[in-house]
Coordinates of C-alpha atoms and ligand atoms in Angstrom, one line a residue:
M1 CA -17.3 -111.0 5.8
S2 CA -16.4 -111.9 9.4
A3 CA -18.5 -111.1 12.4
T4 CA -15.9 -108.7 13.7
A5 CA -15.9 -106.6 10.6
T6 CA -19.7 -106.2 10.8
S7 CA -19.5 -105.2 14.5
N8 CA -16.6 -102.7 13.7
V9 CA -18.9 -101.1 11.1
S10 CA -21.7 -100.8 13.7
I11 CA -19.3 -99.4 16.3
I12 CA -18.3 -96.7 13.8
R13 CA -21.9 -96.0 13.1
I14 CA -22.7 -95.6 16.8
L15 CA -19.6 -93.3 17.2
V16 CA -20.8 -91.1 14.4
V17 CA -24.2 -90.9 15.9
V18 CA -22.8 -90.0 19.3
I19 CA -20.5 -87.3 17.8
V20 CA -23.4 -85.8 15.9
L21 CA -25.7 -85.8 19.0
W22 CA -22.9 -84.3 21.1
F23 CA -22.4 -81.6 18.6
L24 CA -26.1 -80.8 18.3
N25 CA -26.3 -80.7 22.1
Y26 CA -23.3 -78.5 22.3
R27 CA -24.8 -76.0 19.8
H28 CA -27.9 -76.0 21.9
N29 CA -26.1 -75.3 25.1
F30 CA -24.0 -72.6 23.5
D31 CA -27.0 -70.7 22.2
G32 CA -28.7 -71.2 25.6
N33 CA -25.7 -69.7 27.5
L34 CA -25.5 -66.9 25.0
L35 CA -29.1 -66.1 25.5
S36 CA -28.9 -66.2 29.3
N37 CA -25.9 -64.0 29.3
L38 CA -27.5 -61.5 27.1
R39 CA -30.6 -61.6 29.2
Q40 CA -28.5 -60.9 32.3
T41 CA -26.9 -58.0 30.5
A42 CA -30.3 -56.7 29.5
K43 CA -31.5 -57.0 33.1
D44 CA -28.5 -55.1 34.4
T45 CA -28.4 -52.3 32.0
G46 CA -32.0 -52.3 31.4
T47 CA -32.0 -52.4 27.7
L48 CA -31.4 -54.1 24.5
L49 CA -33.0 -57.4 24.0
S50 CA -30.7 -57.9 21.2
Q51 CA -30.2 -61.6 21.6
E52 CA -32.0 -61.8 18.3
E53 CA -29.4 -59.6 16.7
N54 CA -26.9 -62.4 16.7
Q55 CA -26.8 -63.7 13.2
I56 CA -26.3 -67.4 13.4
E57 CA -24.3 -68.8 10.4
T58 CA -26.5 -71.4 8.9
M59 CA -27.8 -73.0 5.8
D60 CA -31.1 -73.7 7.4
P61 CA -33.7 -71.9 5.2
I62 CA -35.9 -71.0 8.2
K63 CA -33.0 -69.4 10.1
E64 CA -31.9 -67.7 6.9
A65 CA -35.4 -66.3 6.4
I66 CA -35.2 -65.0 9.9
N67 CA -31.8 -63.4 9.4
D68 CA -32.5 -61.7 6.2
G69 CA -36.0 -60.6 7.0
S70 CA -37.7 -62.5 4.2
C71 CA -39.7 -64.3 6.8
R72 CA -41.7 -61.1 7.5
R73 CA -45.4 -60.6 6.9
I74 CA -45.8 -57.6 4.7
C75 CA -48.5 -55.2 6.0
P76 CA -50.5 -52.7 4.0
Y77 CA -49.6 -49.1 4.9
P78 CA -50.9 -47.3 6.9
R79 CA -51.5 -50.0 9.5
K80 CA -55.2 -50.0 10.3
N81 CA -55.3 -52.3 13.4
R82 CA -54.7 -51.0 16.9
I83 CA -53.3 -52.5 20.0
Y84 CA -53.7 -50.5 23.2
A85 CA -51.7 -51.7 26.2
F86 CA -52.2 -50.5 29.7
M87 CA -49.0 -51.4 31.5
G88 CA -49.3 -50.3 35.0
T89 CA -46.0 -48.7 36.3
A90 CA -42.4 -49.9 36.4
G91 CA -38.9 -48.8 35.6
L92 CA -37.8 -47.9 32.1
S93 CA -35.8 -51.0 31.4
D94 CA -38.9 -53.1 32.2
R95 CA -41.0 -50.8 30.0
L96 CA -38.5 -51.2 27.1
S97 CA -38.9 -55.0 27.1
V98 CA -42.6 -54.7 27.2
L99 CA -42.5 -52.2 24.3
H100 CA -40.3 -54.6 22.4
M101 CA -42.8 -57.4 22.9
L102 CA -45.7 -55.2 21.8
G103 CA -43.7 -54.1 18.8
K104 CA -43.2 -57.7 17.7
L105 CA -46.9 -58.4 18.0
A106 CA -48.0 -55.3 16.2
G107 CA -45.4 -55.9 13.5
Y108 CA -46.8 -59.3 12.7
L109 CA -50.5 -58.4 13.2
C110 CA -50.3 -55.3 11.0
A111 CA -51.2 -53.0 13.9
I112 CA -49.7 -49.9 15.7
V113 CA -49.5 -49.7 19.4
E114 CA -51.1 -47.0 21.5
L115 CA -49.7 -46.3 24.9
P116 CA -50.6 -44.3 27.9
P117 CA -48.0 -41.5 28.5
P118 CA -44.7 -42.3 30.2
A119 CA -45.8 -40.3 33.2
E120 CA -48.5 -43.0 33.8
S121 CA -46.3 -45.9 33.1
L122 CA -43.0 -45.2 34.9
I123 CA -42.6 -45.6 38.6
G124 CA -42.0 -42.5 40.6
I125 CA -39.4 -43.7 43.0
H126 CA -36.7 -43.7 40.2
N127 CA -37.3 -40.0 39.9
G128 CA -36.9 -39.2 43.6
G129 CA -40.6 -39.4 44.1
I130 CA -41.1 -36.4 41.8
P131 CA -44.0 -36.9 39.3
L132 CA -42.9 -37.0 35.7
S133 CA -44.1 -34.3 33.3
K134 CA -47.4 -35.1 31.6
H135 CA -45.9 -33.9 28.4
L136 CA -43.3 -36.5 28.3
R137 CA -43.7 -38.8 25.2
W138 CA -42.5 -42.3 24.5
D139 CA -40.5 -41.1 21.5
D140 CA -38.5 -38.8 23.8
F141 CA -36.9 -42.1 24.9
Y142 CA -37.3 -44.6 22.1
N143 CA -38.0 -44.3 18.4
M144 CA -38.9 -47.8 17.6
T145 CA -39.9 -48.4 14.0
F146 CA -41.1 -51.3 12.0
L147 CA -38.4 -53.0 10.0
Q148 CA -40.7 -53.3 7.1
D149 CA -41.1 -49.6 6.3
G150 CA -39.5 -47.5 9.1
S151 CA -42.8 -46.2 10.3
P152 CA -43.2 -45.7 14.1
V153 CA -44.5 -48.5 16.2
F154 CA -45.9 -46.4 19.0
Q155 CA -48.4 -43.7 19.2
E156 CA -49.5 -41.6 22.2
A157 CA -52.9 -43.0 23.1
R158 CA -54.1 -39.5 24.0
Q159 CA -53.9 -38.6 20.3
N160 CA -56.6 -41.1 19.4
P161 CA -59.9 -39.2 18.9
N162 CA -61.8 -42.5 19.1
R163 CA -61.0 -43.2 22.7
S164 CA -63.9 -43.8 25.0
Q165 CA -65.3 -40.8 26.9
Y166 CA -65.5 -43.1 29.9
H167 CA -61.9 -43.8 29.8
E168 CA -60.4 -41.7 32.5
N169 CA -56.9 -41.3 33.9
W170 CA -55.4 -44.3 32.0
S171 CA -57.3 -46.6 34.3
D172 CA -58.2 -50.1 33.6
K173 CA -61.4 -49.0 32.0
G174 CA -62.2 -49.6 28.4
F175 CA -60.0 -47.4 26.1
Y176 CA -61.6 -47.8 22.7
D177 CA -65.1 -46.7 21.9
P178 CA -66.3 -49.3 19.4
S179 CA -69.2 -47.0 18.4
K180 CA -66.7 -44.6 16.9
Y181 CA -65.3 -47.3 14.6
P182 CA -67.1 -48.6 11.6
K183 CA -69.2 -51.8 11.9
G184 CA -67.1 -54.8 11.3
W185 CA -64.3 -53.8 13.5
R186 CA -63.5 -56.3 16.2
L187 CA -62.9 -55.1 19.7
M188 CA -61.0 -57.6 21.9
I189 CA -60.4 -56.8 25.6
S190 CA -57.9 -58.9 27.5
N191 CA -58.2 -58.3 31.2
R192 CA -56.2 -59.7 34.0
S193 CA -58.0 -63.0 33.9
S194 CA -58.1 -63.4 30.2
N195 CA -56.4 -66.2 28.3
M196 CA -54.1 -64.0 26.2
L197 CA -53.1 -66.9 24.0
E198 CA -56.7 -67.6 23.0
H199 CA -57.3 -63.9 22.4
Y200 CA -54.1 -63.8 20.3
E201 CA -55.4 -66.6 18.1
I202 CA -58.6 -64.9 17.5
I203 CA -56.9 -61.6 16.7
Q204 CA -54.4 -63.4 14.4
Q205 CA -57.2 -65.0 12.5
W206 CA -59.0 -61.7 12.2
S207 CA -55.9 -59.9 11.0
W208 CA -55.4 -62.4 8.2
Q209 CA -59.0 -62.8 7.2
F210 CA -59.4 -59.1 6.6
D211 CA -55.9 -58.5 5.5
D212 CA -57.0 -56.8 2.3
D213 CA -60.2 -55.1 3.6
P214 CA -59.5 -51.5 4.7
H215 CA -62.9 -51.3 6.4
R216 CA -62.4 -54.2 8.8
G217 CA -59.8 -54.4 11.5
F218 CA -59.3 -55.1 15.1
L219 CA -58.9 -53.1 18.3
W220 CA -57.1 -55.1 20.9
E221 CA -57.0 -53.7 24.4
I222 CA -54.5 -55.4 26.7
H223 CA -54.9 -54.9 30.5
Q224 CA -52.6 -57.6 31.5
S225 CA -48.9 -57.8 32.4
M226 CA -47.0 -59.0 29.3
Y227 CA -44.5 -60.7 31.6
S228 CA -47.0 -63.0 33.3
A229 CA -49.2 -63.5 30.2
N230 CA -49.1 -67.0 28.7
I231 CA -48.5 -65.4 25.3
R232 CA -45.0 -64.5 26.3
K233 CA -44.1 -68.1 27.1
A234 CA -45.4 -69.7 23.9
K235 CA -42.6 -70.5 21.5
P236 CA -43.4 -70.1 18.8
L237 CA -46.7 -68.3 18.9
P238 CA -49.6 -70.5 17.7
A239 CA -50.0 -70.9 13.9
L240 CA -53.0 -69.7 12.0
V241 CA -55.9 -72.0 12.4
V242 CA -57.1 -74.0 9.5
T243 CA -60.8 -74.1 9.0
A244 CA -62.8 -74.3 5.8
S245 CA -65.1 -71.4 6.5
N246 CA -62.7 -69.4 8.5
N247 CA -64.8 -66.5 9.5
N248 CA -66.0 -67.1 13.0
T249 CA -64.0 -66.0 15.9
N250 CA -64.0 -69.4 17.7
S251 CA -60.5 -70.4 18.5
T252 CA -60.6 -74.2 18.0
N253 CA -56.9 -74.6 18.7
N254 CA -56.6 -76.8 15.6
R255 CA -53.2 -75.9 14.2
T256 CA -51.8 -76.2 10.8
S257 CA -49.3 -78.8 12.0
N258 CA -48.2 -79.9 15.4
S259 CA -45.3 -79.1 17.6
T260 CA -42.7 -78.6 14.8
Q261 CA -44.5 -75.8 13.1
N262 CA -41.5 -74.0 11.8
N263 CA -42.0 -75.2 8.3
L264 CA -41.2 -72.5 5.8
T265 CA -43.4 -73.9 3.2
T266 CA -46.4 -74.7 5.3
M267 CA -49.5 -73.1 3.8
T268 CA -53.0 -73.0 5.1
N269 CA -56.2 -72.7 3.2
S270 CA -57.2 -69.8 5.5
H271 CA -55.0 -67.4 3.8
P272 CA -52.7 -68.1 0.9
K273 CA -50.1 -65.5 2.0
Y274 CA -49.6 -67.0 5.4
R275 CA -46.5 -68.9 6.3
D276 CA -45.6 -70.3 9.7
V277 CA -42.2 -68.8 9.6
M278 CA -43.8 -65.3 9.8
R279 CA -44.7 -65.8 13.4
P280 CA -42.8 -63.8 16.0
S281 CA -41.9 -65.0 19.4
L282 CA -42.0 -62.8 22.5
S283 CA -39.3 -64.8 24.3
S284 CA -37.0 -66.4 21.7
R285 CA -35.5 -65.9 18.4
A286 CA -38.0 -65.9 15.5
C287 CA -39.1 -63.6 12.7
Q288 CA -38.2 -60.0 13.6
Y289 CA -40.5 -57.0 13.1
V290 CA -38.8 -54.3 15.1
D291 CA -35.3 -53.5 16.2
G292 CA -35.0 -53.3 20.0
A293 CA -31.3 -52.4 20.2
I294 CA -31.0 -49.3 22.2
E295 CA -28.5 -47.6 19.9
R296 CA -30.7 -48.1 16.9
I297 CA -33.9 -46.7 18.4
E298 CA -32.4 -43.5 19.7
P299 CA -34.6 -40.5 18.9
T300 CA -33.0 -37.6 17.0
Q301 CA -33.1 -35.2 20.0
L302 CA -31.6 -37.7 22.4
H303 CA -28.9 -38.4 19.8
D304 CA -28.0 -34.7 19.7
F305 CA -27.8 -34.4 23.5
R306 CA -25.7 -37.6 23.7
K307 CA -23.2 -36.1 21.2
E308 CA -23.1 -32.9 23.3
L309 CA -22.5 -35.0 26.4
Q310 CA -19.7 -36.9 24.8
R311 CA -18.1 -33.6 23.7
R312 CA -18.3 -32.3 27.3
V313 CA -16.7 -35.5 28.7
R314 CA -13.9 -35.2 26.2
A315 CA -13.4 -31.6 27.3
L316 CA -13.2 -32.5 31.0
A317 CA -10.9 -35.5 30.6
P318 CA -7.2 -35.0 30.7
N319 CA -6.1 -34.4 27.2
A320 CA -3.7 -37.3 27.3
T321 CA -6.7 -39.6 27.4
N322 CA -6.9 -42.3 24.7
V323 CA -9.1 -44.8 26.5
F324 CA -12.5 -44.0 28.1
G325 CA -13.8 -46.5 30.6
F326 CA -17.0 -46.8 32.6
L327 CA -17.3 -47.7 36.3
H328 CA -20.7 -48.4 37.5
I329 CA -21.2 -48.7 41.3
R330 CA -24.6 -49.8 42.4
R331 CA -25.3 -48.8 46.0
G332 CA -28.6 -48.4 47.6
D333 CA -30.5 -51.7 47.9
A334 CA -27.5 -53.6 46.2
K335 CA -25.1 -52.9 49.1
K336 CA -26.0 -56.2 50.8
S337 CA -25.3 -58.3 47.8
C338 CA -22.3 -56.4 46.4
N339 CA -19.5 -55.2 48.6
T340 CA -18.8 -51.6 47.5
T341 CA -17.1 -50.3 50.6
L342 CA -14.1 -48.0 49.9
V343 CA -11.7 -50.7 51.1
E344 CA -13.2 -53.1 48.6
M345 CA -13.3 -50.5 45.8
K346 CA -9.6 -49.7 46.4
R347 CA -8.7 -53.4 46.2
Y348 CA -10.9 -53.9 43.1
L349 CA -9.3 -51.0 41.3
Q350 CA -5.8 -52.1 42.1
C351 CA -6.5 -55.6 40.8
S352 CA -8.4 -54.4 37.8
L353 CA -5.9 -51.7 36.7
N354 CA -2.9 -53.8 37.5
G355 CA -0.5 -53.9 34.5
T356 CA -2.2 -51.0 32.5
E357 CA 0.6 -48.6 33.7
H358 CA 3.0 -50.2 31.3
T359 CA 0.8 -50.0 28.2
G360 CA 1.4 -46.3 27.4
K361 CA -2.4 -45.8 27.5
Y362 CA -4.0 -43.0 29.5
I363 CA -7.4 -44.0 30.9
T364 CA -10.2 -41.8 32.0
L365 CA -12.8 -43.6 34.0
L366 CA -16.4 -42.3 34.2
M367 CA -17.9 -43.2 37.5
A368 CA -21.7 -43.6 37.7
S369 CA -23.5 -44.5 40.9
D370 CA -26.8 -44.1 42.6
E371 CA -25.0 -43.1 45.8
H372 CA -26.1 -39.7 47.0
D373 CA -23.4 -39.4 49.7
Q374 CA -20.9 -36.9 48.2
N375 CA -18.2 -38.0 50.6
Y376 CA -18.4 -41.6 49.2
R377 CA -18.4 -40.3 45.6
Q378 CA -15.4 -38.1 46.2
S379 CA -13.5 -40.8 48.0
V380 CA -13.9 -43.1 45.1
L381 CA -12.6 -40.5 42.7
D382 CA -9.7 -39.9 45.2
L383 CA -8.7 -43.5 45.0
V384 CA -7.1 -42.8 41.6
N385 CA -6.9 -39.0 41.3
Q386 CA -4.9 -38.2 44.4
D387 CA -1.2 -37.4 44.0
S388 CA -0.4 -40.0 46.7
T389 CA -1.2 -42.7 44.2
P390 CA 1.6 -42.5 41.7
Q391 CA 0.7 -46.0 40.3
Y392 CA -2.3 -44.2 38.8
S393 CA -0.5 -41.4 37.0
H394 CA -2.0 -42.8 33.8
V395 CA -5.6 -42.9 35.2
F396 CA -8.1 -40.2 35.9
M397 CA -11.7 -40.6 37.2
L398 CA -14.6 -38.2 36.5
D399 CA -18.0 -38.2 38.1
A400 CA -20.3 -39.1 35.2
D401 CA -23.6 -38.3 36.9
L402 CA -22.3 -34.9 37.8
I403 CA -21.4 -34.1 34.2
V404 CA -24.8 -35.2 32.9
E405 CA -26.6 -33.3 35.6
D406 CA -24.6 -30.1 34.9
M407 CA -25.3 -30.5 31.2
M408 CA -29.0 -31.0 31.8
Y409 CA -29.0 -28.0 34.0
D410 CA -27.2 -25.8 31.5
L411 CA -29.3 -26.9 28.5
G412 CA -32.5 -26.8 30.6
S413 CA -31.9 -23.2 31.7
T414 CA -31.3 -22.0 28.2
K415 CA -34.4 -24.0 27.1
V416 CA -32.4 -26.0 24.6
M417 CA -33.5 -29.1 26.5
P418 CA -37.3 -29.1 27.0
K419 CA -38.4 -29.0 30.6
R420 CA -40.2 -32.3 30.4
L421 CA -36.9 -34.1 29.8
L422 CA -35.4 -32.9 33.1
N423 CA -35.8 -36.1 35.0
N424 CA -33.8 -39.1 36.3
Y425 CA -35.0 -41.4 33.5
Y426 CA -33.7 -39.1 30.8
E427 CA -30.5 -38.7 32.7
F428 CA -30.1 -42.5 32.7
E429 CA -30.7 -42.6 29.0
L430 CA -27.9 -40.1 28.5
L431 CA -25.5 -42.1 30.7
K432 CA -26.0 -45.0 28.4
G433 CA -24.4 -43.1 25.6
I434 CA -21.1 -42.7 27.5
G435 CA -20.9 -46.3 28.8
M436 CA -23.8 -47.3 30.9
Q437 CA -24.8 -49.2 27.8
K438 CA -21.8 -51.0 26.3
S439 CA -23.1 -50.9 22.7
F440 CA -22.6 -47.2 22.4
D441 CA -19.3 -46.5 20.9
F442 CA -17.7 -44.3 23.5
S443 CA -16.3 -46.2 26.5
A444 CA -14.1 -49.2 25.6
I445 CA -13.6 -50.7 29.0
F446 CA -16.2 -51.5 31.6
L447 CA -15.9 -52.0 35.4
S448 CA -18.9 -52.8 37.4
K449 CA -19.9 -53.4 41.0
R450 CA -23.6 -54.1 41.0
R451 CA -25.9 -56.7 42.4
S452 CA -25.9 -59.3 39.7
D453 CA -22.5 -58.3 38.2
C454 CA -20.1 -58.0 41.1
P455 CA -16.7 -59.4 40.1
S456 CA -13.9 -59.3 42.6
C457 CA -11.5 -58.3 39.8
T458 CA -11.9 -57.3 36.2
N459 CA -8.3 -57.2 35.0
L460 CA -8.5 -54.8 32.2
L461 CA -5.3 -56.1 30.4
S462 CA -6.7 -59.6 30.1
S463 CA -10.3 -58.6 29.7
Y464 CA -9.7 -56.1 26.9
P465 CA -6.5 -57.2 25.1
D466 CA -7.4 -55.3 21.9
V467 CA -7.6 -52.0 23.8
F468 CA -4.2 -52.3 25.4
Q469 CA -2.2 -54.0 22.7
Ligands
LIG1 C1 -59.3 -38.9 37.3 O1 -58.6 -37.8 37.7 C2 -59.4 -36.7 38.2 C3 -58.5 -35.5 38.5 O2 -57.4 -36.0 39.1 C4 -60.3 -37.2 39.3 O3 -61.2 -36.1 39.7 C5 -61.1 -38.4 38.9 O4 -61.9 -38.9 40.0 C6 -60.2 -39.5 38.4 N1 -61.1 -40.5 37.9 C7 -60.8 -41.8 38.2 C8 -61.7 -42.8 37.5 O5 -59.9 -42.2 38.9
LIG2 C1 -61.3 -43.2 14.3 O1 -62.4 -43.7 13.7 C2 -62.5 -43.4 12.3 C3 -63.8 -44.0 11.7 O2 -64.9 -43.7 12.5 C4 -61.3 -43.9 11.5 O3 -61.4 -43.5 10.2 C5 -60.1 -43.4 12.1 O4 -59.0 -44.0 11.5 C6 -60.0 -43.7 13.6 N1 -58.9 -43.1 14.2 C7 -58.0 -43.8 15.0 C8 -56.8 -43.1 15.5 O5 -58.2 -44.9 15.3
LIG3 C1 -62.5 -60.3 32.3 O1 -63.4 -60.4 31.2 C2 -64.3 -61.4 31.3 C3 -65.1 -61.5 30.0 O2 -64.6 -60.8 29.0 C4 -65.3 -61.1 32.5 O3 -66.2 -62.2 32.6 C5 -64.4 -61.0 33.7 O4 -65.3 -60.7 34.8 C6 -63.4 -60.0 33.6 N1 -62.5 -60.1 34.7 C7 -62.0 -59.0 35.3 C8 -61.1 -59.2 36.5 O5 -62.3 -57.9 34.9
LIG4 C1 -68.7 -66.6 6.9 O1 -69.0 -67.9 6.5 C2 -70.4 -68.1 6.1 C3 -70.6 -69.5 5.8 O2 -69.4 -70.3 5.8 C4 -70.7 -67.2 4.9 O3 -72.0 -67.3 4.5 C5 -70.4 -65.8 5.3 O4 -70.6 -64.9 4.1 C6 -69.0 -65.6 5.8 N1 -68.8 -64.2 6.2 C7 -67.7 -63.5 5.9 C8 -67.7 -62.1 6.4 O5 -66.8 -63.9 5.2
LIG5 C1 -66.3 -73.0 19.6 O1 -65.7 -74.3 19.7 C2 -66.1 -75.0 20.8 C3 -65.2 -76.3 20.9 O2 -64.9 -76.8 19.7 C4 -67.6 -75.3 20.7 O3 -68.0 -76.0 21.8 C5 -68.3 -74.0 20.6 O4 -69.7 -74.3 20.3 C6 -67.8 -73.2 19.4 N1 -68.4 -71.9 19.4 C7 -68.9 -71.3 18.3 C8 -69.4 -69.9 18.5 O5 -68.7 -71.8 17.2
LIG6 C1 -58.3 -80.8 13.6 O1 -58.6 -80.8 12.3 C2 -58.6 -82.2 11.7 C3 -58.9 -82.1 10.3 O2 -59.5 -80.8 9.9 C4 -59.7 -83.0 12.5 O3 -59.7 -84.3 11.9 C5 -59.3 -83.0 13.9 O4 -60.3 -83.7 14.7 C6 -59.2 -81.6 14.5 N1 -58.7 -81.7 15.8 C7 -59.3 -81.0 16.8 C8 -58.6 -81.1 18.2 O5 -60.2 -80.2 16.7
LIG7 C1 -47.7 -84.7 14.7 O1 -46.6 -85.3 15.3 C2 -46.6 -86.6 15.5 C3 -45.4 -87.1 16.3 O2 -44.5 -86.0 16.6 C4 -46.6 -87.3 14.1 O3 -46.6 -88.7 14.2 C5 -47.8 -86.8 13.3 O4 -47.7 -87.3 12.0 C6 -47.8 -85.3 13.3 N1 -49.0 -84.8 12.6 C7 -49.0 -83.9 11.7 C8 -50.3 -83.5 11.1 O5 -48.0 -83.3 11.3
LIG8 C1 -42.4 -78.7 5.0 O1 -43.7 -78.9 4.3 C2 -43.6 -79.4 3.0 C3 -45.0 -79.3 2.4 O2 -45.9 -79.6 3.4 C4 -43.0 -80.8 3.1 O3 -42.8 -81.3 1.8 C5 -41.6 -80.7 3.8 O4 -41.1 -82.0 3.9 C6 -41.7 -80.1 5.1 N1 -40.4 -79.9 5.7 C7 -40.2 -80.1 7.0 C8 -38.8 -79.9 7.4 O5 -41.0 -80.5 7.8
LIG9 C1 -37.7 -41.6 14.3 O1 -37.1 -42.2 13.2 C2 -37.6 -41.8 11.9 C3 -36.9 -42.6 10.9 O2 -35.6 -42.5 11.0 C4 -37.5 -40.3 11.8 O3 -38.1 -39.9 10.6 C5 -38.2 -39.6 12.9 O4 -38.0 -38.2 12.9 C6 -37.7 -40.1 14.3 N1 -38.4 -39.5 15.3 C7 -37.9 -39.1 16.5 C8 -38.8 -38.5 17.5 O5 -36.7 -39.1 16.7
LIG10 C1 -4.4 -29.8 27.2 O1 -5.4 -29.1 27.9 C2 -5.1 -27.8 28.3 C3 -6.2 -27.3 29.1 O2 -6.7 -28.2 30.0 C4 -4.9 -27.0 27.1 O3 -4.5 -25.7 27.5 C5 -3.8 -27.6 26.3 O4 -3.6 -26.9 25.1 C6 -4.1 -29.0 25.9 N1 -3.0 -29.6 25.2 C7 -3.1 -30.2 24.1 C8 -1.8 -30.7 23.5 O5 -4.2 -30.3 23.5
LIG11 C1 -15.9 -55.9 51.9 O1 -14.6 -56.0 51.4 C2 -13.6 -55.6 52.2 C3 -12.2 -55.6 51.5 O2 -12.3 -56.5 50.4 C4 -13.6 -56.5 53.4 O3 -12.5 -56.1 54.3 C5 -14.9 -56.5 54.1 O4 -15.0 -57.4 55.2 C6 -16.0 -56.7 53.1 N1 -17.3 -56.5 53.8 C7 -18.3 -57.4 53.8 C8 -19.5 -57.0 54.5 O5 -18.1 -58.5 53.2
LIG12 C1 -0.2 -57.2 39.7 O1 0.2 -58.3 38.8 C2 1.5 -58.8 39.2 C3 1.9 -59.8 38.1 O2 0.9 -60.2 37.3 C4 1.4 -59.4 40.5 O3 2.7 -60.0 40.9 C5 1.0 -58.4 41.5 O4 0.8 -59.0 42.8 C6 -0.3 -57.8 41.1 N1 -0.6 -56.7 42.0 C7 -1.8 -56.5 42.5 C8 -2.0 -55.3 43.4 O5 -2.8 -57.2 42.2

C-alpha cells in the first residue's frame, strides 16, 4: 500500500461526507423555503396552515408516524378537559391560525376548546364598522374536528353552564367557576404575564396523570395572545416530565431526554402510554390532531352556499368559458406598496394574458377587490370587456364581489341565508370558494396584485402550462 493510495481513499471519504452534508443541507433548505412560501400564502389569503399537509416521502419512523397519524395520543370520548381562550379581536385569518393552534393543543391534551362568540373576537373595521351579529357562531365559519374521532374541536363558551357568574362580556375576568366542578379538577389561569410553557407542562402532566380518571380533569383559561406566547415558539413542545411520584404540579423542567426528544420509543415512567412523538407543535410539523385546511373544515351550510355561488358564476359567465380565473386586487392600505393604477393594471393584464389568445381557451376572470370606487372597478372590467380590445375576444371579466353580494342579498331576503351571516367576513369566506383560496376546485388560474404578492407579470401560459396545453 503506497501513501498515495491511502490518501486517495481518505479524499474519497471526505468527498462522500461533503456530498451527504450538502444533500442534508439542501433538504433542510428546501423544506424551509416550502414552509416560508406556504406561510406567505397563508398570510395573504388568510387561511390554511397546511404546511403540515405535505407528506414527505421518507423511511424515517418518526415522520411516518406523523404522516399516517399513528403518532397520535388517543383520548377517551367525550373529552372531559376544557380550554377556554380569550383572544381579543383581530381579522378572521388571524383567528383561524389561533384556532388551529388551540385545536392542536386540545387534540393532544384530550380537551375541547371553548370560545367567546365571533362577534367578540373579530375586529369591526373589516365589517365596515358594523357590529357583527351576537348570534354568529364559530361553526358558521369553520367546522374543525379532531382527526381521532371527527368530533368538534370548538364549543361556544356561552353554552357552558359552569361559567362564572362574575364573568361578564367576555372580559379578561375568570371564565370558569371552579366551585361548579367536582373537587380534584385543576384550574389553571394563564394571564398576560404568565409563562405559558410552564403552565403547559403542568397541564400536560395533569392530563396524563388522570388520563383514565373521569372525575379529574383540567380547566385551562388562556388570556394571552397565542402569537406572542412562548409556547408557540417551542419546537417541539416539552416532553412529559419524569418523576417517581408524579403527582405534584411542580414543573421541574426535567425532561425525558434532552434536545433530541423525537424518539418514537422513548417511554417515561410517568405514564406507560406516553410517547414523545405524540407531542404537537404550534409552529412546525409534528404529530397532527386537527385538519386546518380551509376546504376540509367547511361547514355544511357554507358548503351549500358556495355551491350556489359557483352555479351563479357559471350562469353569468359567457357560455364559451372553459377556464375560470381569479384576479385579486388589493387597494386600500396596500396602494403604496403595490401599484394598482389603471395604467399598471392594463400593462399587467397584457403581459399576463399574452399568448393565451392562441390556445383556443375562453377565460372568465373573476375580479375581487376591496376598492369601493365603482369607477375604478368598472374601468378594470372594461380593460378586457370592451369591444375596442379585440385581443381579448377570448376573455371576459366579472365582478366577483358583486355576484357574492347579490347572492347574499337574494338569499337573505328570502331567509334562506340567516341574517347573522350577512356580513363581510362571511362574504370573504364565500369568495374563497371561487378562487380567493386556491385550494378550492373552481378557478384554475390566479392573478394577484396585493401588498406582499405583487408581480409585474404572471404570464398565464408559462405559469399554468397544464391549463393551456
Ligand atoms: C357588560 O355589558 C353591560 C351591558 O353592555 C354593561 O352594563 C356592563 O357594565 C359590562 N360589564 C363589564 C365588566 O364591562
Ligand atoms: C359542569 O359541571 C358538571 C359537574 O358539576 C359536569 O358534570 C359538567 O360536565 C360540566 N359542564 C361543562 C360544560 O363543563
Ligand atoms: C397573573 O397571574 C399571577 C399569578 O397567577 C398574578 O400574580 C399576576 O398579578 C397576574 N397578572 C396580571 C397582569 O393579571
Ligand atoms: C401523590 O403522591 C403521594 C406520595 O408520593 C401519594 O401518597 C399520594 O397518594 C399521591 N396522590 C395521588 C392523587 O396520586
Ligand atoms: C418546585 O421545584 C422547585 C425547584 O426545583 C422547588 O424550589 C420548589 O420547592 C418546588 N415546589 C414544590 C411545591 O414542590
Ligand atoms: C433530572 O433528573 C435526573 C435523574 O432523575 C437528575 O439526576 C438531575 O439532577 C435532574 N436535573 C434537574 C435539572 O433537575
Ligand atoms: C444529552 O445530550 C448530550 C449532548 O447532546 C449527550 O452527551 C447526553 O448523553 C444526552 N443526555 C441524555 C440523557 O440523553
Ligand atoms: C430511541 O430510544 C431507544 C430506547 O431508549 C434507543 O434504543 C434508541 O437508540 C433511540 N433512538 C434514537 C434515534 O435516539
Ligand atoms: C361538522 O362536521 C361533522 C362531521 O362531518 C358534521 O356531522 C356536522 O354536522 C358538521 N357541522 C357543521 C356545522 O357543519
Ligand atoms: C349561451 O347562453 C345563452 C344565454 O346567454 C343561451 O341562450 C344559449 O343557449 C347558450 N348556448 C349554449 C350553447 O349553451
Ligand atoms: C404605476 O405603474 C405605471 C405603469 O406601469 C407607471 O406609469 C406609474 O409611474 C407607476 N406608479 C407608481 C407610483 O409607481
Ligand atoms: C407577447 O409575447 C410576444 C412573444 O412572446 C412578445 O413578442 C410580445 O412583445 C409580447 N407582448 C406583450 C404585450 O407583452
